[in-house]
mmCIF file of C-alpha atoms in Angstrom:
data_model
loop_
_atom_site.group_PDB
_atom_site.id
_atom_site.type_symbol
_atom_site.label_atom_id
_atom_site.label_comp_id
_atom_site.label_asym_id
_atom_site.label_seq_id
_atom_site.Cartn_x
_atom_site.Cartn_y
_atom_site.Cartn_z
ATOM 1 C CA UNK A 1 0.019 0.003 0.007
ATOM 2 C CA UNK A 2 1.403 3.422 -0.989
ATOM 3 C CA UNK A 3 1.340 6.352 1.317
ATOM 4 C CA UNK A 4 1.610 10.055 0.535
ATOM 5 C CA UNK A 5 5.407 10.066 0.745
ATOM 6 C CA UNK A 6 5.610 7.163 -1.768
ATOM 7 C CA UNK A 7 3.373 9.162 -4.096
ATOM 8 C CA UNK A 8 5.547 12.255 -3.697
ATOM 9 C CA UNK A 9 8.621 10.221 -4.448
ATOM 10 C CA UNK A 10 7.010 8.799 -7.537
ATOM 11 C CA UNK A 11 5.814 12.284 -8.694
ATOM 12 C CA UNK A 12 9.314 13.715 -8.175
ATOM 13 C CA UNK A 13 10.967 10.876 -10.029
ATOM 14 C CA UNK A 14 8.617 11.386 -12.972
ATOM 15 C CA UNK A 15 9.705 15.003 -13.193
ATOM 16 C CA UNK A 16 13.402 14.254 -12.923
ATOM 17 C CA UNK A 17 14.650 10.615 -12.710
ATOM 18 C CA UNK A 18 18.189 11.973 -12.292
ATOM 19 C CA UNK A 19 17.381 13.694 -9.063
ATOM 20 C CA UNK A 20 19.876 12.674 -6.329
ATOM 21 C CA UNK A 21 18.560 10.650 -3.424
ATOM 22 C CA UNK A 22 19.711 13.465 -1.106
ATOM 23 C CA UNK A 23 17.621 16.077 -2.999
ATOM 24 C CA UNK A 24 14.648 13.731 -3.197
ATOM 25 C CA UNK A 25 14.861 12.891 0.516
ATOM 26 C CA UNK A 26 14.820 16.646 1.317
ATOM 27 C CA UNK A 27 11.795 17.178 -0.888
ATOM 28 C CA UNK A 28 9.781 14.466 0.861
ATOM 29 C CA UNK A 29 11.143 15.081 4.370
ATOM 30 C CA UNK A 30 12.893 11.733 4.872
ATOM 31 C CA UNK A 31 16.324 10.660 5.846
ATOM 32 C CA UNK A 32 18.622 9.654 3.017
ATOM 33 C CA UNK A 33 18.558 5.969 4.019
ATOM 34 C CA UNK A 34 14.761 5.868 4.460
ATOM 35 C CA UNK A 35 14.235 7.556 1.111
ATOM 36 C CA UNK A 36 16.700 5.167 -0.586
ATOM 37 C CA UNK A 37 14.820 2.196 0.875
ATOM 38 C CA UNK A 38 11.497 3.526 -0.282
ATOM 39 C CA UNK A 39 12.804 4.058 -3.826
ATOM 40 C CA UNK A 40 14.122 0.547 -3.927
ATOM 41 C CA UNK A 41 10.761 -0.822 -2.625
ATOM 42 C CA UNK A 42 8.879 1.123 -5.273
ATOM 43 C CA UNK A 43 11.180 -0.127 -8.036
ATOM 44 C CA UNK A 44 10.993 -3.747 -6.743
ATOM 45 C CA UNK A 45 7.227 -3.531 -6.595
ATOM 46 C CA UNK A 46 7.082 -2.404 -10.259
ATOM 47 C CA UNK A 47 5.820 1.166 -9.767
ATOM 48 C CA UNK A 48 8.900 2.435 -11.591
ATOM 49 C CA UNK A 49 8.923 0.709 -14.944
ATOM 50 C CA UNK A 50 12.180 2.274 -16.087
ATOM 51 C CA UNK A 51 14.276 5.429 -15.913
ATOM 52 C CA UNK A 52 14.925 7.299 -19.171
ATOM 53 C CA UNK A 53 16.280 10.504 -20.528
ATOM 54 C CA UNK A 54 13.783 12.550 -22.530
ATOM 55 C CA UNK A 55 15.525 14.103 -25.472
ATOM 56 C CA UNK A 56 14.777 17.504 -26.981
ATOM 57 C CA UNK A 57 13.027 16.745 -30.308
ATOM 58 C CA UNK A 58 14.086 20.050 -31.907
ATOM 59 C CA UNK A 59 17.773 19.365 -31.064
ATOM 60 C CA UNK A 60 17.394 15.762 -32.317
ATOM 61 C CA UNK A 61 16.033 17.013 -35.646
ATOM 62 C CA UNK A 62 12.519 15.593 -35.410
ATOM 63 C CA UNK A 63 10.251 18.543 -34.479
ATOM 64 C CA UNK A 64 7.266 17.477 -36.625
ATOM 65 C CA UNK A 65 4.488 15.265 -35.265
ATOM 66 C CA UNK A 66 2.152 13.320 -37.541
ATOM 67 C CA UNK A 67 -0.687 11.102 -36.406
ATOM 68 C CA UNK A 68 -1.619 8.315 -38.835
ATOM 69 C CA UNK A 69 -4.993 6.703 -38.492
ATOM 70 C CA UNK A 70 -5.049 3.127 -39.852
ATOM 71 C CA UNK A 71 -7.822 0.922 -41.047
ATOM 72 C CA UNK A 72 -7.298 -2.773 -41.853
ATOM 73 C CA UNK A 73 -9.495 -5.604 -42.891
ATOM 74 C CA UNK A 74 -7.155 -8.059 -41.229
ATOM 75 C CA UNK A 75 -7.645 -8.936 -37.559
ATOM 76 C CA UNK A 76 -5.910 -12.294 -37.253
ATOM 77 C CA UNK A 77 -3.256 -12.888 -34.634
ATOM 78 C CA UNK A 78 -0.659 -13.443 -37.381
ATOM 79 C CA UNK A 79 -1.469 -10.058 -39.032
ATOM 80 C CA UNK A 80 -1.384 -8.201 -35.730
ATOM 81 C CA UNK A 81 1.973 -9.755 -34.886
ATOM 82 C CA UNK A 82 3.363 -8.783 -38.292
ATOM 83 C CA UNK A 83 2.052 -5.224 -37.819
ATOM 84 C CA UNK A 84 3.681 -5.046 -34.378
ATOM 85 C CA UNK A 85 7.050 -6.099 -35.839
ATOM 86 C CA UNK A 86 6.837 -3.727 -38.758
ATOM 87 C CA UNK A 87 6.061 -0.681 -36.597
ATOM 88 C CA UNK A 88 8.644 -1.702 -34.005
ATOM 89 C CA UNK A 89 11.319 -1.529 -36.771
ATOM 90 C CA UNK A 90 10.453 2.055 -37.749
ATOM 91 C CA UNK A 91 11.999 4.415 -35.126
ATOM 92 C CA UNK A 92 9.948 7.405 -36.314
ATOM 93 C CA UNK A 93 6.776 5.602 -35.046
ATOM 94 C CA UNK A 94 7.074 6.409 -31.310
ATOM 95 C CA UNK A 95 3.568 5.312 -30.218
ATOM 96 C CA UNK A 96 0.912 2.988 -31.511
ATOM 97 C CA UNK A 97 -2.507 2.269 -30.131
ATOM 98 C CA UNK A 98 -5.349 -0.109 -31.091
ATOM 99 C CA UNK A 99 -8.596 1.748 -31.108
ATOM 100 C CA UNK A 100 -12.315 1.311 -30.932
ATOM 101 C CA UNK A 101 -14.439 3.130 -33.426
ATOM 102 C CA UNK A 102 -13.939 4.003 -37.071
ATOM 103 C CA UNK A 103 -10.165 3.424 -37.205
ATOM 104 C CA UNK A 104 -8.290 0.332 -35.970
ATOM 105 C CA UNK A 105 -4.948 1.956 -34.974
ATOM 106 C CA UNK A 106 -3.378 5.358 -34.430
ATOM 107 C CA UNK A 107 0.335 5.852 -34.889
ATOM 108 C CA UNK A 108 2.332 8.825 -33.587
ATOM 109 C CA UNK A 109 5.266 9.690 -35.741
ATOM 110 C CA UNK A 110 8.097 12.163 -35.081
ATOM 111 C CA UNK A 111 9.704 13.425 -38.222
ATOM 112 C CA UNK A 112 12.331 15.975 -39.461
ATOM 113 C CA UNK A 113 9.680 17.598 -41.659
ATOM 114 C CA UNK A 114 6.208 16.879 -43.013
ATOM 115 C CA UNK A 115 7.486 15.652 -46.396
ATOM 116 C CA UNK A 116 9.308 12.775 -44.618
ATOM 117 C CA UNK A 117 5.938 11.216 -43.789
ATOM 118 C CA UNK A 118 5.872 9.771 -47.328
ATOM 119 C CA UNK A 119 9.062 7.860 -46.700
ATOM 120 C CA UNK A 120 7.629 6.241 -43.572
ATOM 121 C CA UNK A 121 4.260 5.609 -45.225
ATOM 122 C CA UNK A 122 5.957 3.715 -48.068
ATOM 123 C CA UNK A 123 8.035 1.667 -45.585
ATOM 124 C CA UNK A 124 4.840 0.691 -43.803
ATOM 125 C CA UNK A 125 2.666 -0.226 -46.776
ATOM 126 C CA UNK A 126 5.442 -2.232 -48.441
ATOM 127 C CA UNK A 127 5.618 -4.544 -45.422
ATOM 128 C CA UNK A 128 2.017 -4.895 -44.228
ATOM 129 C CA UNK A 129 -1.331 -4.731 -46.087
ATOM 130 C CA UNK A 130 -3.503 -1.870 -44.937
ATOM 131 C CA UNK A 131 -7.031 -0.832 -46.042
ATOM 132 C CA UNK A 132 -6.714 2.906 -45.359
ATOM 133 C CA UNK A 133 -4.283 5.340 -43.826
ATOM 134 C CA UNK A 134 -5.207 8.912 -43.018
ATOM 135 C CA UNK A 135 -2.632 11.320 -41.565
ATOM 136 C CA UNK A 136 -3.011 14.535 -39.589
ATOM 137 C CA UNK A 137 -0.219 16.928 -38.846
ATOM 138 C CA UNK A 138 0.085 18.406 -35.402
ATOM 139 C CA UNK A 139 0.152 22.188 -35.729
ATOM 140 C CA UNK A 140 0.966 22.889 -32.041
ATOM 141 C CA UNK A 141 1.579 20.815 -28.929
ATOM 142 C CA UNK A 142 -0.719 22.066 -26.137
ATOM 143 C CA UNK A 143 0.300 19.473 -23.613
ATOM 144 C CA UNK A 144 2.935 16.812 -23.703
ATOM 145 C CA UNK A 145 4.562 14.637 -21.184
ATOM 146 C CA UNK A 146 5.291 11.138 -19.904
ATOM 147 C CA UNK A 147 3.959 11.623 -16.365
ATOM 148 C CA UNK A 148 0.927 9.730 -15.097
ATOM 149 C CA UNK A 149 -1.212 10.684 -12.114
ATOM 150 C CA UNK A 150 0.096 9.170 -8.913
ATOM 151 C CA UNK A 151 -3.004 9.526 -6.768
ATOM 152 C CA UNK A 152 -4.715 6.359 -8.124
ATOM 153 C CA UNK A 153 -1.895 3.937 -7.192
ATOM 154 C CA UNK A 154 -2.610 1.684 -4.275
#
């Protein structure tokens, strides 16, 4: 069972996974050793899936975001596994979700420029049969992040 300090630790780690244990302990009003034990407990329990560095997309040369909505007539396990493998091999596809509703999947792509979408589109359709692909270009990011709410964890 998580308490408020555990939630504060998780929230702080989401903001900056490189935060020193000493700084984190000070933020949550714990001793260094108590904070370290709690972090280890949270990691061992699976609350922390991994620690990563979030790179600046502009500096990395991929400032453009395109969302591709995909329809397929195929829903077999074999087709889905092939689709998973194909999109896993295309680094510009950074997220993929299976959907309810009119479209079957949505893909989030990060690209150097809009015109590069055609390169990725061709890679995708050469390797897996799709019924329809419709793309939308993000004009502005209003909210972005990797953090999840910590108040629902038990």
